[in-house]
Amino acid sequence: TQVSPSELQDVFQEASTSIFQINANVVTLEKSLQSLGTSRDTAELRQSLHSTQQQTNKVITSTSHLIKQLSDIISGSSRQERLRVTRLKTELSDSVQRYGDLQKKIAERSRALLPPVPKDKKKVS
């Protein structure tokens, strides 16, 4: 399929914007993580954390598909175009890595803050 240079530019821009969004969400989540377990820890904070994670997962999925499409479209294109796609792949990979590490920290902190589960008391008869 032939794609016009302006359409190609739009797809590159969309992918870049999505990666920027992932990074912005990571910053938001890092700030929220700092509030977990403090006096600022509220149900709203936890809901916001959850929503931001869900939204970030969707953005990562759509961006991965977008970059895959870009790779297919520009397979025979100029070296410059291929380098742009490679750079986007690297940026996405770095962003996903940061996000994954942060998700682990959020999960660990959340688990650590859960109230302990009472042990079942066995009835002795």
JSON list of C-alpha atoms in Angstrom, two decimals:
[
{"chain": "A", "resi": 1, "resn": "THR", "atom": "CA", "xyz": [0.00, 0.00, 0.00]},
{"chain": "A", "resi": 2, "resn": "GLN", "atom": "CA", "xyz": [1.27, 3.42, -0.91]},
{"chain": "A", "resi": 3, "resn": "VAL", "atom": "CA", "xyz": [1.09, 5.98, 1.87]},
{"chain": "A", "resi": 4, "resn": "SER", "atom": "CA", "xyz": [1.49, 9.67, 1.20]},
{"chain": "A", "resi": 5, "resn": "PRO", "atom": "CA", "xyz": [4.35, 11.48, 2.96]},
{"chain": "A", "resi": 6, "resn": "SER", "atom": "CA", "xyz": [1.85, 13.52, 4.97]},
{"chain": "A", "resi": 7, "resn": "GLU", "atom": "CA", "xyz": [-0.02, 10.37, 6.09]},
{"chain": "A", "resi": 8, "resn": "LEU", "atom": "CA", "xyz": [3.31, 8.80, 7.03]},
{"chain": "A", "resi": 9, "resn": "GLN", "atom": "CA", "xyz": [4.22, 11.94, 8.98]},
{"chain": "A", "resi": 10, "resn": "ASP", "atom": "CA", "xyz": [0.87, 11.75, 10.80]},
{"chain": "A", "resi": 11, "resn": "VAL", "atom": "CA", "xyz": [1.53, 8.15, 11.87]},
{"chain": "A", "resi": 12, "resn": "PHE", "atom": "CA", "xyz": [5.04, 9.04, 13.08]},
{"chain": "A", "resi": 13, "resn": "GLN", "atom": "CA", "xyz": [3.54, 11.96, 15.01]},
{"chain": "A", "resi": 14, "resn": "GLU", "atom": "CA", "xyz": [0.82, 9.79, 16.53]},
{"chain": "A", "resi": 15, "resn": "ALA", "atom": "CA", "xyz": [3.39, 7.23, 17.69]},
{"chain": "A", "resi": 16, "resn": "SER", "atom": "CA", "xyz": [5.61, 9.95, 19.18]},
{"chain": "A", "resi": 17, "resn": "THR", "atom": "CA", "xyz": [2.65, 11.50, 20.96]},
{"chain": "A", "resi": 18, "resn": "SER", "atom": "CA", "xyz": [1.66, 8.11, 22.37]},
{"chain": "A", "resi": 19, "resn": "ILE", "atom": "CA", "xyz": [5.17, 7.49, 23.70]},
{"chain": "A", "resi": 20, "resn": "PHE", "atom": "CA", "xyz": [5.10, 10.95, 25.28]},
{"chain": "A", "resi": 21, "resn": "GLN", "atom": "CA", "xyz": [1.75, 10.01, 26.91]},
{"chain": "A", "resi": 22, "resn": "ILE", "atom": "CA", "xyz": [3.23, 6.79, 28.32]},
{"chain": "A", "resi": 23, "resn": "ASN", "atom": "CA", "xyz": [6.13, 8.75, 29.82]},
{"chain": "A", "resi": 24, "resn": "ALA", "atom": "CA", "xyz": [3.76, 11.38, 31.25]},
{"chain": "A", "resi": 25, "resn": "ASN", "atom": "CA", "xyz": [1.69, 8.59, 32.84]},
{"chain": "A", "resi": 26, "resn": "VAL", "atom": "CA", "xyz": [4.86, 7.08, 34.33]},
{"chain": "A", "resi": 27, "resn": "VAL", "atom": "CA", "xyz": [5.65, 10.43, 35.97]},
{"chain": "A", "resi": 28, "resn": "THR", "atom": "CA", "xyz": [2.07, 10.64, 37.30]},
{"chain": "A", "resi": 29, "resn": "LEU", "atom": "CA", "xyz": [2.29, 7.10, 38.66]},
{"chain": "A", "resi": 30, "resn": "GLU", "atom": "CA", "xyz": [5.66, 7.81, 40.31]},
{"chain": "A", "resi": 31, "resn": "LYS", "atom": "CA", "xyz": [4.10, 10.76, 42.15]},
{"chain": "A", "resi": 32, "resn": "SER", "atom": "CA", "xyz": [1.13, 8.63, 43.19]},
{"chain": "A", "resi": 33, "resn": "LEU", "atom": "CA", "xyz": [3.45, 5.86, 44.38]},
{"chain": "A", "resi": 34, "resn": "GLN", "atom": "CA", "xyz": [5.12, 8.34, 46.74]},
{"chain": "A", "resi": 35, "resn": "SER", "atom": "CA", "xyz": [1.73, 9.02, 48.34]},
{"chain": "A", "resi": 36, "resn": "LEU", "atom": "CA", "xyz": [0.88, 5.35, 48.94]},
{"chain": "A", "resi": 37, "resn": "GLY", "atom": "CA", "xyz": [1.03, 4.60, 52.64]},
{"chain": "A", "resi": 38, "resn": "THR", "atom": "CA", "xyz": [1.10, 8.28, 53.64]},
{"chain": "A", "resi": 39, "resn": "SER", "atom": "CA", "xyz": [-1.65, 10.57, 54.90]},
{"chain": "A", "resi": 40, "resn": "ARG", "atom": "CA", "xyz": [-2.36, 11.37, 51.21]},
{"chain": "A", "resi": 41, "resn": "ASP", "atom": "CA", "xyz": [-3.25, 7.71, 50.53]},
{"chain": "A", "resi": 42, "resn": "THR", "atom": "CA", "xyz": [-6.97, 7.71, 49.70]},
{"chain": "A", "resi": 43, "resn": "ALA", "atom": "CA", "xyz": [-9.45, 5.58, 47.79]},
{"chain": "A", "resi": 44, "resn": "GLU", "atom": "CA", "xyz": [-9.36, 8.27, 45.08]},
{"chain": "A", "resi": 45, "resn": "LEU", "atom": "CA", "xyz": [-5.58, 7.97, 44.83]},
{"chain": "A", "resi": 46, "resn": "ARG", "atom": "CA", "xyz": [-5.82, 4.21, 44.45]},
{"chain": "A", "resi": 47, "resn": "GLN", "atom": "CA", "xyz": [-8.58, 4.54, 41.84]},
{"chain": "A", "resi": 48, "resn": "SER", "atom": "CA", "xyz": [-6.49, 7.10, 39.95]},
{"chain": "A", "resi": 49, "resn": "LEU", "atom": "CA", "xyz": [-3.48, 4.78, 40.08]},
{"chain": "A", "resi": 50, "resn": "HIS", "atom": "CA", "xyz": [-5.58, 1.94, 38.71]},
{"chain": "A", "resi": 51, "resn": "SER", "atom": "CA", "xyz": [-7.14, 4.07, 35.94]},
{"chain": "A", "resi": 52, "resn": "THR", "atom": "CA", "xyz": [-3.78, 5.48, 34.88]},
{"chain": "A", "resi": 53, "resn": "GLN", "atom": "CA", "xyz": [-2.31, 1.97, 34.70]},
{"chain": "A", "resi": 54, "resn": "GLN", "atom": "CA", "xyz": [-5.23, 0.72, 32.59]},
{"chain": "A", "resi": 55, "resn": "GLN", "atom": "CA", "xyz": [-4.99, 3.70, 30.26]},
{"chain": "A", "resi": 56, "resn": "THR", "atom": "CA", "xyz": [-1.21, 3.26, 29.95]},
{"chain": "A", "resi": 57, "resn": "ASN", "atom": "CA", "xyz": [-1.67, -0.43, 29.07]},
{"chain": "A", "resi": 58, "resn": "LYS", "atom": "CA", "xyz": [-4.04, 0.57, 26.25]},
{"chain": "A", "resi": 59, "resn": "VAL", "atom": "CA", "xyz": [-1.66, 3.24, 24.95]},
{"chain": "A", "resi": 60, "resn": "ILE", "atom": "CA", "xyz": [1.24, 0.77, 24.97]},
{"chain": "A", "resi": 61, "resn": "THR", "atom": "CA", "xyz": [-0.80, -1.78, 23.01]},
{"chain": "A", "resi": 62, "resn": "SER", "atom": "CA", "xyz": [-1.99, 0.72, 20.40]},
{"chain": "A", "resi": 63, "resn": "THR", "atom": "CA", "xyz": [1.50, 2.24, 20.05]},
{"chain": "A", "resi": 64, "resn": "SER", "atom": "CA", "xyz": [3.05, -1.19, 19.53]},
{"chain": "A", "resi": 65, "resn": "HIS", "atom": "CA", "xyz": [0.54, -1.87, 16.73]},
{"chain": "A", "resi": 66, "resn": "LEU", "atom": "CA", "xyz": [1.20, 1.56, 15.23]},
{"chain": "A", "resi": 67, "resn": "ILE", "atom": "CA", "xyz": [4.96, 1.04, 15.15]},
{"chain": "A", "resi": 68, "resn": "LYS", "atom": "CA", "xyz": [4.47, -2.43, 13.64]},
{"chain": "A", "resi": 69, "resn": "GLN", "atom": "CA", "xyz": [2.35, -0.84, 10.89]},
{"chain": "A", "resi": 70, "resn": "LEU", "atom": "CA", "xyz": [5.02, 1.80, 10.36]},
{"chain": "A", "resi": 71, "resn": "SER", "atom": "CA", "xyz": [7.67, -0.90, 10.02]},
{"chain": "A", "resi": 72, "resn": "ASP", "atom": "CA", "xyz": [5.58, -2.67, 7.39]},
{"chain": "A", "resi": 73, "resn": "ILE", "atom": "CA", "xyz": [4.83, 0.56, 5.49]},
{"chain": "A", "resi": 74, "resn": "ILE", "atom": "CA", "xyz": [8.42, 1.82, 5.33]},
{"chain": "A", "resi": 75, "resn": "SER", "atom": "CA", "xyz": [10.18, -1.50, 4.74]},
{"chain": "A", "resi": 76, "resn": "GLY", "atom": "CA", "xyz": [11.34, -0.29, 1.33]},
{"chain": "A", "resi": 77, "resn": "SER", "atom": "CA", "xyz": [11.71, 3.37, 2.24]},
{"chain": "A", "resi": 78, "resn": "SER", "atom": "CA", "xyz": [14.67, 5.61, 2.80]},
{"chain": "A", "resi": 79, "resn": "ARG", "atom": "CA", "xyz": [17.29, 4.95, 5.43]},
{"chain": "A", "resi": 80, "resn": "GLN", "atom": "CA", "xyz": [16.10, 8.05, 7.28]},
{"chain": "A", "resi": 81, "resn": "GLU", "atom": "CA", "xyz": [12.56, 6.68, 7.59]},
{"chain": "A", "resi": 82, "resn": "ARG", "atom": "CA", "xyz": [13.84, 3.32, 8.81]},
{"chain": "A", "resi": 83, "resn": "LEU", "atom": "CA", "xyz": [16.02, 5.08, 11.39]},
{"chain": "A", "resi": 84, "resn": "ARG", "atom": "CA", "xyz": [12.99, 7.05, 12.62]},
{"chain": "A", "resi": 85, "resn": "VAL", "atom": "CA", "xyz": [11.07, 3.79, 13.14]},
{"chain": "A", "resi": 86, "resn": "THR", "atom": "CA", "xyz": [14.05, 2.24, 14.93]},
{"chain": "A", "resi": 87, "resn": "ARG", "atom": "CA", "xyz": [14.25, 5.28, 17.20]},
{"chain": "A", "resi": 88, "resn": "LEU", "atom": "CA", "xyz": [10.52, 5.03, 17.97]},
{"chain": "A", "resi": 89, "resn": "LYS", "atom": "CA", "xyz": [10.89, 1.32, 18.77]},
{"chain": "A", "resi": 90, "resn": "THR", "atom": "CA", "xyz": [13.74, 2.11, 21.16]},
{"chain": "A", "resi": 91, "resn": "GLU", "atom": "CA", "xyz": [11.83, 4.94, 22.83]},
{"chain": "A", "resi": 92, "resn": "LEU", "atom": "CA", "xyz": [8.77, 2.73, 23.25]},
{"chain": "A", "resi": 93, "resn": "SER", "atom": "CA", "xyz": [10.88, -0.11, 24.62]},
{"chain": "A", "resi": 94, "resn": "ASP", "atom": "CA", "xyz": [12.55, 2.21, 27.15]},
{"chain": "A", "resi": 95, "resn": "SER", "atom": "CA", "xyz": [9.18, 3.66, 28.20]},
{"chain": "A", "resi": 96, "resn": "VAL", "atom": "CA", "xyz": [7.63, 0.22, 28.60]},
{"chain": "A", "resi": 97, "resn": "GLN", "atom": "CA", "xyz": [10.64, -0.90, 30.67]},
{"chain": "A", "resi": 98, "resn": "ARG", "atom": "CA", "xyz": [10.29, 2.11, 33.00]},
{"chain": "A", "resi": 99, "resn": "TYR", "atom": "CA", "xyz": [6.56, 1.52, 33.26]},
{"chain": "A", "resi": 100, "resn": "GLY", "atom": "CA", "xyz": [7.01, -2.19, 34.01]},
{"chain": "A", "resi": 101, "resn": "ASP", "atom": "CA", "xyz": [9.54, -1.47, 36.76]},
{"chain": "A", "resi": 102, "resn": "LEU", "atom": "CA", "xyz": [7.20, 1.11, 38.25]},
{"chain": "A", "resi": 103, "resn": "GLN", "atom": "CA", "xyz": [4.23, -1.28, 38.11]},
{"chain": "A", "resi": 104, "resn": "LYS", "atom": "CA", "xyz": [6.23, -3.80, 40.16]},
{"chain": "A", "resi": 105, "resn": "LYS", "atom": "CA", "xyz": [7.00, -1.14, 42.79]},
{"chain": "A", "resi": 106, "resn": "ILE", "atom": "CA", "xyz": [3.34, -0.10, 42.94]},
{"chain": "A", "resi": 107, "resn": "ALA", "atom": "CA", "xyz": [2.23, -3.73, 43.34]},
{"chain": "A", "resi": 108, "resn": "GLU", "atom": "CA", "xyz": [4.81, -4.38, 46.06]},
{"chain": "A", "resi": 109, "resn": "ARG", "atom": "CA", "xyz": [3.89, -1.22, 47.97]},
{"chain": "A", "resi": 110, "resn": "SER", "atom": "CA", "xyz": [0.17, -1.95, 47.63]},
{"chain": "A", "resi": 111, "resn": "ARG", "atom": "CA", "xyz": [0.63, -5.50, 48.92]},
{"chain": "A", "resi": 112, "resn": "ALA", "atom": "CA", "xyz": [2.78, -4.30, 51.80]},
{"chain": "A", "resi": 113, "resn": "LEU", "atom": "CA", "xyz": [0.04, -1.89, 52.82]},
{"chain": "A", "resi": 114, "resn": "LEU", "atom": "CA", "xyz": [-2.76, -4.46, 52.80]},
{"chain": "A", "resi": 115, "resn": "PRO", "atom": "CA", "xyz": [-4.02, -5.34, 56.24]},
{"chain": "A", "resi": 116, "resn": "PRO", "atom": "CA", "xyz": [-2.73, -8.74, 57.34]},
{"chain": "A", "resi": 117, "resn": "VAL", "atom": "CA", "xyz": [-5.12, -11.58, 56.61]},
{"chain": "A", "resi": 118, "resn": "PRO", "atom": "CA", "xyz": [-6.21, -13.20, 59.88]},
{"chain": "A", "resi": 119, "resn": "LYS", "atom": "CA", "xyz": [-5.11, -16.80, 60.18]},
{"chain": "A", "resi": 120, "resn": "ASP", "atom": "CA", "xyz": [-7.92, -19.32, 60.36]},
{"chain": "A", "resi": 121, "resn": "LYS", "atom": "CA", "xyz": [-8.23, -20.42, 63.94]},
{"chain": "A", "resi": 122, "resn": "LYS", "atom": "CA", "xyz": [-8.72, -24.15, 63.99]},
{"chain": "A", "resi": 123, "resn": "LYS", "atom": "CA", "xyz": [-11.37, -25.30, 66.37]},
{"chain": "A", "resi": 124, "resn": "VAL", "atom": "CA", "xyz": [-10.01, -27.85, 68.78]},
{"chain": "A", "resi": 125, "resn": "SER", "atom": "CA", "xyz": [-12.69, -30.33, 69.84]}
]
